[in-house]
Structures are given as C-alpha cells and as structure tokens.
Amino acid sequence: MNHQESSFDILDCTLRDGSYVNDFQFTAEDTKIISKALEDTGFNYIEIGHGVGLGASENTSNVAAATDLDYMKAAHDSLTKAKWGMFCIPGIASLDHLSLAADQGMQFVRIGVNVTEVEKSKDFIQKAKTLGMEVCTNFMKSYVLDPLNFSKQAQISLDFGSDYVYLVDSAGSMLPSEVSEYIKRTLDLCEGIKLGYHGHDNLGLSVANSLISVQLGAKLIDTSLQGYGRSAGNTSTEQFLSAIIRSGYSIDLDPLEVMHAGEKYIRPLILKKGISSLDTVSGQAQFHSSYMPLILKFAKKNRIDPRALIVELCKINKVDAPEELVSKIAKQISRSNPSSGDLFVDNYFGEEQNL
C-alpha cells in the first residue's frame, strides 16, 4: 500500500466533549494529567473545559467541577508544545471570556453557532482574531441546510475571518455520501477555505465520515479517546487512527501510545453499556441530544415513548425544541397511542440549546 503524507491534523476533544458524559466533572487536575498525556502522544490541538464552553458554569444550570480560569491555568501549566483551546457559544460566552482566555495564553477558540445563525459568530470571530487566536467556527446541526446553502454560510464565516469552518454532525446522523457532497460543494465554491469535521456516532458512521472527510481535503478532524463524548459519543481516536493507517496515510501519532492513553485515562470512566436506542433514533431523526431532558420530561408526563416524540418533533423542527411544541406533540401522540410501552430514562447532561 502506498503511503501518503498527511495534510490534515487531529483535534482531540476528549476533555471538552467528553465532559458531557460525566456531568462536566473533569477537574483541573484531570485536565493537567490528560492534556499532558495527549501532548506526549503527539497531539497538536487539545480542547479543554466545560462541554458547553466558556461561561457555561456561570450562565447555565450545568456547573463544572472547575472554573473556566482553573481549566485555562491547568492547560497553560501542563502544555509546552500543543495548542490548547476552548469552546465558545455566543450568548453563553461573552467577548470578555475571550479576553480572559487570551490573558492565559489560549491559542485557539472554537465558536459554536447553529448553521442557520452564522451572523451571531461575527463579533466573536473578529475579537478572537484581534487577540491572536486561531479560530474554528463550528456549524452546529450542519445537516439542516443543504450543501449549497451550507457552503454559502461557510463563505460568510470565511469573510468574517474564521480560519476553519466545521461541518458538524451534531446528531450523528449523516451518511458518508452526504458528508462527501457537503465537503465537495464547499471546497468548490469557497476558495481557500479550510474545513474541519466533527462527528458523533449515533449511526456508527463517524469513523467512515471522518475518513472520507480527510480523503476529500478536510484539514482538521475531531476525535476523542474511546469515543468519549455527548450522546452516542464522538469519533473514536483509536479507531480513526487505525482506519487512517489502513488507508495508507502516515501521521505523527503512535497508535499504540494513543490506545494506551485511552485505556488508562478514559476507559475506566465509561459506565454505559450497549447501544442506547435513544441515541440511535436521534441519529435517524437528526435530533440534538441536548434537548433530551425536555423530551424525557414530556414523555414521562404523557406516558409515551420518548423515541416516538423525537421522531415526530424532528419532522417539524430539527434546529430547536420549543417547549410548547414538544408538549403539543407529546399530547397528540398520547391521544393516538395512549399505551406506548416502557419509558427509557438515560442521563443526558447539557441543555445549551434551550437557552
């Protein structure tokens, strides 16, 4: 097999996206130890902090084990080569949070906006650039726009000054053929753009989607050790690396050392067994799991199957889950099918989409 020099990099989001799984309870000490282990293994980009991003402990009900400043100091003190960064959702984070991060030496920021609300990122992109940060703009729920309209939003982000624009499969719902179409269309229409891909594994396709993203020219791929992340998890670093190697790419990461880090630091934290049908139906329906507490609330109240509620909601709205709409649909399901079987109750942490 011919070997290809890698023209992409991997961004590790274990400590950030993985914090959804443990109710945002990674400590500052965890951040020091795990981020240093990732750097020693060869990662160049390491994302840390609250899963919902800067300001989340202050402005949501989800309080992390450490403050934003504590996480920043932990990364700053432990890393000497790798770049470290944090997530940032405008409206939860403020521009002042970016200034605080810059004071602590943060090198990159990931600005998360719904793909239908790209204008909200403008001030944050421009502020981060003036502070000398590398900027990735993550288009949450990318799939709600078709590839042409996605590429138009990508051009807007590029014009704002973003260094990377991310295709984000928030629900783990996209097929490889769809990922291919989005990336091809955007690279064709947006001259000079650098694309990233962030996948979830609700349909078991995140590794395949990440691989095809690389093959088509994406420059940054998000992964996490053991696939540790929100909902059905992120792209598994270990599996993605193995797939990349099988495909003939060379990359400056030792897969065995990466596997060791995953086994040592993350695998003991994984309590979830099997495949949750709530996660699977979320991928099928293109549902963002941060609304899951609302789904479970009204499913329980109306004695209906939450999976059916997810499916019916997403026929109407895949971007938001307005409480009035969820309640209305739940009542309709209850009237038409008053006995929907046992309720499924999984723990889901993080309700940033409800703000």
mmCIF file of C-alpha atoms in Angstrom:
data_model
loop_
_atom_site.group_PDB
_atom_site.id
_atom_site.type_symbol
_atom_site.label_atom_id
_atom_site.label_comp_id
_atom_site.label_asym_id
_atom_site.label_seq_id
_atom_site.Cartn_x
_atom_site.Cartn_y
_atom_site.Cartn_z
ATOM 1 C CA MET A 1 0.000 0.000 0.000
ATOM 2 C CA ASN A 2 1.304 3.441 -0.917
ATOM 3 C CA HIS A 3 1.779 5.815 1.992
ATOM 4 C CA GLN A 4 0.533 9.379 1.793
ATOM 5 C CA GLU A 5 1.881 12.223 3.864
ATOM 6 C CA SER A 6 -0.943 13.563 5.989
ATOM 7 C CA SER A 7 -2.196 17.016 5.059
ATOM 8 C CA PHE A 8 -4.609 17.146 7.977
ATOM 9 C CA ASP A 9 -4.434 17.243 11.738
ATOM 10 C CA ILE A 10 -6.475 15.754 14.558
ATOM 11 C CA LEU A 11 -8.074 17.889 17.237
ATOM 12 C CA ASP A 12 -8.618 15.999 20.472
ATOM 13 C CA CYS A 13 -11.884 16.938 22.203
ATOM 14 C CA THR A 14 -11.889 14.274 24.944
ATOM 15 C CA LEU A 15 -11.741 16.724 27.827
ATOM 16 C CA ARG A 16 -14.358 19.074 26.360
ATOM 17 C CA ASP A 17 -16.977 16.973 24.567
ATOM 18 C CA GLY A 18 -16.262 14.058 26.876
ATOM 19 C CA SER A 19 -17.299 16.155 29.841
ATOM 20 C CA TYR A 20 -20.931 15.757 28.796
ATOM 21 C CA VAL A 21 -20.650 12.115 29.802
ATOM 22 C CA ASN A 22 -19.500 12.757 33.375
ATOM 23 C CA ASP A 23 -21.746 15.763 34.071
ATOM 24 C CA PHE A 24 -18.859 18.175 33.405
ATOM 25 C CA GLN A 25 -16.846 16.764 36.300
ATOM 26 C CA PHE A 26 -13.364 16.701 34.799
ATOM 27 C CA THR A 27 -11.271 18.568 37.353
ATOM 28 C CA ALA A 28 -8.397 20.958 36.769
ATOM 29 C CA GLU A 29 -6.056 18.143 37.843
ATOM 30 C CA ASP A 30 -7.678 15.782 35.310
ATOM 31 C CA THR A 31 -7.084 18.441 32.702
ATOM 32 C CA LYS A 32 -3.408 18.712 33.610
ATOM 33 C CA ILE A 33 -2.817 14.976 33.542
ATOM 34 C CA ILE A 34 -4.845 14.041 30.460
ATOM 35 C CA SER A 35 -3.830 17.032 28.342
ATOM 36 C CA LYS A 36 -0.168 16.347 29.115
ATOM 37 C CA ALA A 37 -0.630 12.698 28.163
ATOM 38 C CA LEU A 38 -2.212 13.811 24.873
ATOM 39 C CA GLU A 39 0.659 16.181 24.165
ATOM 40 C CA ASP A 40 3.210 13.482 24.926
ATOM 41 C CA THR A 41 1.397 11.206 22.491
ATOM 42 C CA GLY A 42 1.775 13.799 19.740
ATOM 43 C CA PHE A 43 -1.481 15.762 19.527
ATOM 44 C CA ASN A 44 -1.109 19.334 18.290
ATOM 45 C CA TYR A 45 -4.633 20.549 19.154
ATOM 46 C CA ILE A 46 -6.212 19.829 22.550
ATOM 47 C CA GLU A 47 -9.624 21.162 23.532
ATOM 48 C CA ILE A 48 -10.404 21.556 27.234
ATOM 49 C CA GLY A 49 -13.037 22.959 29.557
ATOM 50 C CA HIS A 50 -16.772 22.820 30.049
ATOM 51 C CA GLY A 51 -18.567 20.847 27.352
ATOM 52 C CA VAL A 52 -20.911 23.745 26.653
ATOM 53 C CA GLY A 53 -17.958 26.107 26.541
ATOM 54 C CA LEU A 54 -16.828 29.395 28.038
ATOM 55 C CA GLY A 55 -19.252 30.927 30.514
ATOM 56 C CA ALA A 56 -21.393 27.797 30.821
ATOM 57 C CA SER A 57 -20.893 27.329 34.558
ATOM 58 C CA GLU A 58 -21.925 30.947 35.089
ATOM 59 C CA ASN A 59 -24.818 31.113 32.650
ATOM 60 C CA THR A 60 -26.400 27.646 32.587
ATOM 61 C CA SER A 61 -27.569 25.173 35.209
ATOM 62 C CA ASN A 62 -24.660 22.877 34.361
ATOM 63 C CA VAL A 63 -21.843 23.782 36.750
ATOM 64 C CA ALA A 64 -18.496 22.160 36.006
ATOM 65 C CA ALA A 65 -16.021 20.811 38.535
ATOM 66 C CA ALA A 66 -13.679 23.735 37.882
ATOM 67 C CA THR A 67 -13.963 27.310 36.669
ATOM 68 C CA ASP A 68 -13.005 28.400 33.168
ATOM 69 C CA LEU A 69 -9.945 30.091 34.663
ATOM 70 C CA ASP A 70 -8.925 26.925 36.519
ATOM 71 C CA TYR A 71 -9.135 24.916 33.302
ATOM 72 C CA MET A 72 -7.123 27.535 31.438
ATOM 73 C CA LYS A 73 -4.391 27.569 34.054
ATOM 74 C CA ALA A 74 -4.260 23.778 34.089
ATOM 75 C CA ALA A 75 -3.663 23.637 30.334
ATOM 76 C CA HIS A 76 -1.239 26.534 30.362
ATOM 77 C CA ASP A 77 0.820 24.971 33.143
ATOM 78 C CA SER A 78 0.939 21.466 31.684
ATOM 79 C CA LEU A 79 1.391 22.014 27.930
ATOM 80 C CA THR A 80 4.575 23.196 26.254
ATOM 81 C CA LYS A 81 4.109 22.217 22.592
ATOM 82 C CA ALA A 82 0.454 21.513 21.835
ATOM 83 C CA LYS A 83 -2.073 24.276 21.206
ATOM 84 C CA TRP A 84 -4.974 24.344 23.645
ATOM 85 C CA GLY A 85 -8.365 25.900 23.203
ATOM 86 C CA MET A 86 -11.958 26.016 24.428
ATOM 87 C CA PHE A 87 -15.475 26.039 23.015
ATOM 88 C CA CYS A 88 -17.494 29.249 22.833
ATOM 89 C CA ILE A 89 -21.211 29.668 22.134
ATOM 90 C CA PRO A 90 -22.194 33.322 21.648
ATOM 91 C CA GLY A 91 -24.895 34.197 24.156
ATOM 92 C CA ILE A 92 -23.479 31.835 26.766
ATOM 93 C CA ALA A 93 -19.951 33.181 26.395
ATOM 94 C CA SER A 94 -19.221 36.877 26.186
ATOM 95 C CA LEU A 95 -16.412 38.713 24.441
ATOM 96 C CA ASP A 96 -14.844 39.228 27.863
ATOM 97 C CA HIS A 97 -14.391 35.462 28.157
ATOM 98 C CA LEU A 98 -12.185 35.591 25.061
ATOM 99 C CA SER A 99 -10.072 38.314 26.650
ATOM 100 C CA LEU A 100 -9.686 36.220 29.810
ATOM 101 C CA ALA A 101 -8.617 33.229 27.721
ATOM 102 C CA ALA A 102 -6.112 35.295 25.753
ATOM 103 C CA ASP A 103 -4.582 36.518 29.007
ATOM 104 C CA GLN A 104 -3.953 32.878 29.928
ATOM 105 C CA GLY A 105 -2.312 32.125 26.594
ATOM 106 C CA MET A 106 -5.104 30.253 24.809
ATOM 107 C CA GLN A 107 -4.087 29.663 21.190
ATOM 108 C CA PHE A 108 -7.343 28.639 19.510
ATOM 109 C CA VAL A 109 -11.066 29.000 20.064
ATOM 110 C CA ARG A 110 -13.993 27.034 18.680
ATOM 111 C CA ILE A 111 -17.031 29.212 18.111
ATOM 112 C CA GLY A 112 -20.206 27.155 18.017
ATOM 113 C CA VAL A 113 -23.286 28.520 16.236
ATOM 114 C CA ASN A 114 -26.280 26.882 14.633
ATOM 115 C CA VAL A 115 -25.663 26.764 10.893
ATOM 116 C CA THR A 116 -28.777 28.932 10.470
ATOM 117 C CA GLU A 117 -27.376 31.642 12.781
ATOM 118 C CA VAL A 118 -23.873 32.302 11.473
ATOM 119 C CA GLU A 119 -24.216 36.079 11.942
ATOM 120 C CA LYS A 120 -24.010 35.533 15.711
ATOM 121 C CA SER A 121 -20.387 34.474 15.344
ATOM 122 C CA LYS A 122 -19.102 37.640 13.661
ATOM 123 C CA ASP A 123 -18.086 39.662 16.710
ATOM 124 C CA PHE A 124 -16.553 36.615 18.377
ATOM 125 C CA ILE A 125 -14.504 35.660 15.328
ATOM 126 C CA GLN A 126 -13.208 39.182 14.904
ATOM 127 C CA LYS A 127 -12.464 39.611 18.615
ATOM 128 C CA ALA A 128 -10.571 36.306 18.737
ATOM 129 C CA LYS A 129 -8.526 37.257 15.689
ATOM 130 C CA THR A 130 -7.542 40.597 17.250
ATOM 131 C CA LEU A 131 -6.380 38.603 20.293
ATOM 132 C CA GLY A 132 -4.147 36.470 18.081
ATOM 133 C CA MET A 133 -6.160 33.255 18.311
ATOM 134 C CA GLU A 134 -6.696 30.659 15.616
ATOM 135 C CA VAL A 135 -10.464 30.452 15.031
ATOM 136 C CA CYS A 136 -12.568 27.443 14.168
ATOM 137 C CA THR A 137 -16.257 28.143 13.561
ATOM 138 C CA ASN A 138 -18.345 25.051 14.234
ATOM 139 C CA PHE A 139 -21.633 24.984 12.335
ATOM 140 C CA MET A 140 -23.809 23.061 14.759
ATOM 141 C CA LYS A 141 -26.532 20.934 13.108
ATOM 142 C CA SER A 142 -24.928 21.453 9.712
ATOM 143 C CA TYR A 143 -27.359 18.978 8.152
ATOM 144 C CA VAL A 144 -30.388 21.298 8.431
ATOM 145 C CA LEU A 145 -29.097 23.170 5.367
ATOM 146 C CA ASP A 146 -28.439 21.555 2.012
ATOM 147 C CA PRO A 147 -24.821 21.523 0.754
ATOM 148 C CA LEU A 148 -25.238 24.637 -1.398
ATOM 149 C CA ASN A 149 -26.660 26.753 1.419
ATOM 150 C CA PHE A 150 -24.116 25.319 3.857
ATOM 151 C CA SER A 151 -21.347 26.469 1.531
ATOM 152 C CA LYS A 152 -22.881 29.962 1.376
ATOM 153 C CA GLN A 153 -22.763 30.181 5.169
ATOM 154 C CA ALA A 154 -19.195 28.874 5.103
ATOM 155 C CA GLN A 155 -18.216 31.735 2.803
ATOM 156 C CA ILE A 156 -19.761 34.214 5.235
ATOM 157 C CA SER A 157 -17.708 32.731 8.070
ATOM 158 C CA LEU A 158 -14.601 32.875 5.923
ATOM 159 C CA ASP A 159 -15.307 36.547 5.188
ATOM 160 C CA PHE A 160 -15.651 37.199 8.941
ATOM 161 C CA GLY A 161 -12.080 35.914 9.321
ATOM 162 C CA SER A 162 -12.529 32.340 10.515
ATOM 163 C CA ASP A 163 -9.509 30.108 9.914
ATOM 164 C CA TYR A 164 -11.529 26.874 9.792
ATOM 165 C CA VAL A 165 -15.183 26.136 9.151
ATOM 166 C CA TYR A 166 -16.512 22.903 10.563
ATOM 167 C CA LEU A 167 -19.076 20.548 9.134
ATOM 168 C CA VAL A 168 -20.691 19.352 12.363
ATOM 169 C CA ASP A 169 -22.818 16.213 12.518
ATOM 170 C CA SER A 170 -24.378 17.117 15.859
ATOM 171 C CA ALA A 171 -26.861 14.235 15.792
ATOM 172 C CA GLY A 172 -24.520 11.601 14.368
ATOM 173 C CA SER A 173 -26.986 11.314 11.504
ATOM 174 C CA MET A 174 -25.044 11.965 8.313
ATOM 175 C CA LEU A 175 -24.208 9.340 5.717
ATOM 176 C CA PRO A 176 -20.779 9.206 4.039
ATOM 177 C CA SER A 177 -22.365 10.171 0.723
ATOM 178 C CA GLU A 178 -23.854 13.270 2.363
ATOM 179 C CA VAL A 179 -20.595 14.276 4.047
ATOM 180 C CA SER A 180 -18.887 13.888 0.680
ATOM 181 C CA GLU A 181 -21.390 16.169 -1.031
ATOM 182 C CA TYR A 182 -21.080 18.901 1.614
ATOM 183 C CA ILE A 183 -17.304 18.906 1.521
ATOM 184 C CA LYS A 184 -17.002 18.793 -2.267
ATOM 185 C CA ARG A 185 -19.535 21.572 -2.762
ATOM 186 C CA THR A 186 -17.943 23.819 -0.140
ATOM 187 C CA LEU A 187 -14.387 23.330 -1.367
ATOM 188 C CA ASP A 188 -15.560 24.050 -4.921
ATOM 189 C CA LEU A 189 -17.399 27.249 -4.032
ATOM 190 C CA CYS A 190 -15.268 28.723 -1.226
ATOM 191 C CA GLU A 191 -11.788 29.455 -2.494
ATOM 192 C CA GLY A 192 -9.066 28.910 0.082
ATOM 193 C CA ILE A 193 -11.363 27.566 2.776
ATOM 194 C CA LYS A 194 -10.059 25.089 5.352
ATOM 195 C CA LEU A 195 -12.716 22.649 6.502
ATOM 196 C CA GLY A 196 -12.993 20.610 9.665
ATOM 197 C CA TYR A 197 -15.280 17.708 10.508
ATOM 198 C CA HIS A 198 -16.845 16.923 13.893
ATOM 199 C CA GLY A 199 -18.846 13.720 14.038
ATOM 200 C CA HIS A 200 -20.978 11.816 16.505
ATOM 201 C CA ASP A 201 -21.510 8.093 16.289
ATOM 202 C CA ASN A 202 -25.268 7.609 16.628
ATOM 203 C CA LEU A 203 -25.451 5.543 13.417
ATOM 204 C CA GLY A 204 -21.976 4.034 13.771
ATOM 205 C CA LEU A 205 -20.651 6.112 10.862
ATOM 206 C CA SER A 206 -18.387 8.693 12.489
ATOM 207 C CA VAL A 207 -15.115 6.940 11.583
ATOM 208 C CA ALA A 208 -16.228 6.433 7.980
ATOM 209 C CA ASN A 209 -17.374 10.057 7.761
ATOM 210 C CA SER A 210 -14.103 11.307 9.248
ATOM 211 C CA LEU A 211 -12.100 9.172 6.827
ATOM 212 C CA ILE A 212 -13.944 10.412 3.758
ATOM 213 C CA SER A 213 -13.540 13.984 5.027
ATOM 214 C CA VAL A 214 -9.770 13.531 5.033
ATOM 215 C CA GLN A 215 -9.791 11.900 1.611
ATOM 216 C CA LEU A 216 -11.697 14.861 0.165
ATOM 217 C CA GLY A 217 -9.466 17.524 1.710
ATOM 218 C CA ALA A 218 -10.658 18.392 5.228
ATOM 219 C CA LYS A 219 -7.821 19.807 7.319
ATOM 220 C CA LEU A 220 -8.958 19.166 10.905
ATOM 221 C CA ILE A 221 -10.753 16.120 12.269
ATOM 222 C CA ASP A 222 -12.187 15.942 15.790
ATOM 223 C CA THR A 223 -11.782 12.741 17.755
ATOM 224 C CA SER A 224 -11.853 11.673 21.379
ATOM 225 C CA LEU A 225 -10.193 8.845 23.249
ATOM 226 C CA GLN A 226 -12.500 5.823 23.378
ATOM 227 C CA GLY A 227 -15.079 7.927 21.503
ATOM 228 C CA TYR A 228 -15.895 9.594 24.831
ATOM 229 C CA GLY A 229 -18.457 12.321 24.128
ATOM 230 C CA ARG A 230 -22.021 13.570 24.078
ATOM 231 C CA SER A 231 -24.909 11.280 23.056
ATOM 232 C CA ALA A 232 -23.545 8.192 21.272
ATOM 233 C CA GLY A 233 -20.041 9.603 21.501
ATOM 234 C CA ASN A 234 -17.537 11.200 19.160
ATOM 235 C CA THR A 235 -15.314 9.671 16.526
ATOM 236 C CA SER A 236 -13.043 7.251 18.372
ATOM 237 C CA THR A 237 -9.428 8.386 18.111
ATOM 238 C CA GLU A 238 -8.188 4.816 18.287
ATOM 239 C CA GLN A 239 -10.445 3.560 15.502
ATOM 240 C CA PHE A 240 -9.930 6.612 13.305
ATOM 241 C CA LEU A 241 -6.142 6.323 13.557
ATOM 242 C CA SER A 242 -6.322 2.664 12.622
ATOM 243 C CA ALA A 243 -8.566 3.459 9.648
ATOM 244 C CA ILE A 244 -6.196 6.224 8.530
ATOM 245 C CA ILE A 245 -3.232 3.864 8.717
ATOM 246 C CA ARG A 246 -5.138 1.189 6.792
ATOM 247 C CA SER A 247 -5.868 3.819 4.136
ATOM 248 C CA GLY A 248 -2.184 4.490 3.634
ATOM 249 C CA TYR A 249 -1.749 7.785 5.459
ATOM 250 C CA SER A 250 1.172 8.472 7.734
ATOM 251 C CA ILE A 251 0.614 10.658 10.768
ATOM 252 C CA ASP A 252 2.834 11.746 13.638
ATOM 253 C CA LEU A 253 0.914 9.860 16.308
ATOM 254 C CA ASP A 254 1.795 6.449 17.672
ATOM 255 C CA PRO A 255 -1.490 4.489 17.618
ATOM 256 C CA LEU A 256 -0.348 2.156 20.387
ATOM 257 C CA GLU A 257 0.534 5.062 22.663
ATOM 258 C CA VAL A 258 -2.826 6.665 21.895
ATOM 259 C CA MET A 259 -4.572 3.401 22.714
ATOM 260 C CA HIS A 260 -2.643 3.208 25.972
ATOM 261 C CA ALA A 261 -3.781 6.703 26.962
ATOM 262 C CA GLY A 262 -7.375 5.803 26.180
ATOM 263 C CA GLU A 263 -7.208 2.585 28.172
ATOM 264 C CA LYS A 264 -5.517 4.268 31.131
ATOM 265 C CA TYR A 265 -7.449 7.517 31.499
ATOM 266 C CA ILE A 266 -10.823 7.173 29.767
ATOM 267 C CA ARG A 267 -11.953 3.570 29.586
ATOM 268 C CA PRO A 268 -12.346 3.318 33.403
ATOM 269 C CA LEU A 269 -14.810 6.249 33.202
ATOM 270 C CA ILE A 270 -17.133 4.530 30.738
ATOM 271 C CA LEU A 271 -20.159 3.130 32.536
ATOM 272 C CA LYS A 272 -22.557 2.977 29.609
ATOM 273 C CA LYS A 273 -23.145 -0.495 28.183
ATOM 274 C CA GLY A 274 -24.567 -1.462 24.835
ATOM 275 C CA ILE A 275 -26.239 0.854 22.341
ATOM 276 C CA SER A 276 -28.924 3.251 23.546
ATOM 277 C CA SER A 277 -31.945 3.283 21.260
ATOM 278 C CA LEU A 278 -32.463 6.917 22.259
ATOM 279 C CA ASP A 279 -29.093 7.711 20.687
ATOM 280 C CA THR A 280 -29.859 5.635 17.611
ATOM 281 C CA VAL A 281 -33.234 7.233 16.961
ATOM 282 C CA SER A 282 -31.606 10.646 17.487
ATOM 283 C CA GLY A 283 -29.277 9.845 14.600
ATOM 284 C CA GLN A 284 -32.125 8.580 12.469
ATOM 285 C CA ALA A 285 -34.269 11.678 13.100
ATOM 286 C CA GLN A 286 -31.400 14.239 13.226
ATOM 287 C CA PHE A 287 -32.110 15.243 16.820
ATOM 288 C CA HIS A 288 -29.606 17.115 19.022
ATOM 289 C CA SER A 289 -29.300 15.323 22.358
ATOM 290 C CA SER A 290 -29.037 18.500 24.440
ATOM 291 C CA TYR A 291 -32.825 18.659 24.182
ATOM 292 C CA MET A 292 -33.171 15.169 25.633
ATOM 293 C CA PRO A 293 -34.135 16.306 29.170
ATOM 294 C CA LEU A 294 -37.101 18.134 27.644
ATOM 295 C CA ILE A 295 -38.081 15.066 25.622
ATOM 296 C CA LEU A 296 -37.917 12.816 28.682
ATOM 297 C CA LYS A 297 -39.891 15.306 30.753
ATOM 298 C CA PHE A 298 -42.861 15.351 28.375
ATOM 299 C CA ALA A 299 -42.608 11.661 27.513
ATOM 300 C CA LYS A 300 -42.924 10.835 31.188
ATOM 301 C CA LYS A 301 -45.693 13.368 31.750
ATOM 302 C CA ASN A 302 -47.766 11.947 28.884
ATOM 303 C CA ARG A 303 -46.749 8.298 29.306
ATOM 304 C CA ILE A 304 -45.409 7.981 25.784
ATOM 305 C CA ASP A 305 -42.306 6.560 24.148
ATOM 306 C CA PRO A 306 -39.662 9.332 24.012
ATOM 307 C CA ARG A 307 -38.306 7.840 20.790
ATOM 308 C CA ALA A 308 -41.641 8.482 19.085
ATOM 309 C CA LEU A 309 -41.593 12.051 20.410
ATOM 310 C CA ILE A 310 -38.117 12.609 18.955
ATOM 311 C CA VAL A 311 -39.191 11.333 15.537
ATOM 312 C CA GLU A 312 -42.341 13.464 15.395
ATOM 313 C CA LEU A 313 -40.590 16.608 16.654
ATOM 314 C CA CYS A 314 -37.881 16.331 14.004
ATOM 315 C CA LYS A 315 -40.466 16.116 11.250
ATOM 316 C CA ILE A 316 -41.281 19.722 12.191
ATOM 317 C CA ASN A 317 -38.095 21.195 13.681
ATOM 318 C CA LYS A 318 -34.535 19.861 13.659
ATOM 319 C CA VAL A 319 -32.912 23.052 14.911
ATOM 320 C CA ASP A 320 -34.806 23.829 18.108
ATOM 321 C CA ALA A 321 -37.176 22.120 20.534
ATOM 322 C CA PRO A 322 -39.589 24.784 21.773
ATOM 323 C CA GLU A 323 -41.250 23.543 24.961
ATOM 324 C CA GLU A 324 -44.735 24.437 23.723
ATOM 325 C CA LEU A 325 -44.196 22.436 20.535
ATOM 326 C CA VAL A 326 -42.777 19.415 22.373
ATOM 327 C CA SER A 327 -45.737 19.469 24.766
ATOM 328 C CA LYS A 328 -48.225 19.697 21.901
ATOM 329 C CA ILE A 329 -46.680 16.786 20.017
ATOM 330 C CA ALA A 330 -46.493 14.670 23.180
ATOM 331 C CA LYS A 331 -50.203 15.189 23.809
ATOM 332 C CA GLN A 332 -51.018 14.264 20.200
ATOM 333 C CA ILE A 333 -49.016 11.035 20.485
ATOM 334 C CA SER A 334 -50.695 10.228 23.796
ATOM 335 C CA ARG A 335 -54.162 10.656 22.275
ATOM 336 C CA SER A 336 -53.389 8.496 19.259
ATOM 337 C CA ASN A 337 -51.382 5.866 21.107
ATOM 338 C CA PRO A 338 -52.062 6.014 24.839
ATOM 339 C CA SER A 339 -50.041 2.897 25.637
ATOM 340 C CA SER A 340 -46.559 3.306 24.182
ATOM 341 C CA GLY A 341 -44.687 0.809 26.288
ATOM 342 C CA ASP A 342 -41.903 1.264 28.817
ATOM 343 C CA LEU A 343 -40.208 4.607 29.179
ATOM 344 C CA PHE A 344 -36.486 4.925 28.545
ATOM 345 C CA VAL A 345 -34.587 7.073 31.016
ATOM 346 C CA ASP A 346 -30.963 7.838 30.203
ATOM 347 C CA ASN A 347 -28.873 10.570 31.763
ATOM 348 C CA TYR A 348 -28.161 13.460 29.421
ATOM 349 C CA PHE A 349 -26.130 16.409 30.612
ATOM 350 C CA GLY A 350 -26.100 19.790 28.930
ATOM 351 C CA GLU A 351 -29.014 21.889 27.773
ATOM 352 C CA GLU A 352 -27.193 24.678 25.942
ATOM 353 C CA GLN A 353 -29.598 24.523 23.006
ATOM 354 C CA ASN A 354 -32.505 25.539 25.220
ATOM 355 C CA LEU A 355 -31.017 28.960 26.005
#
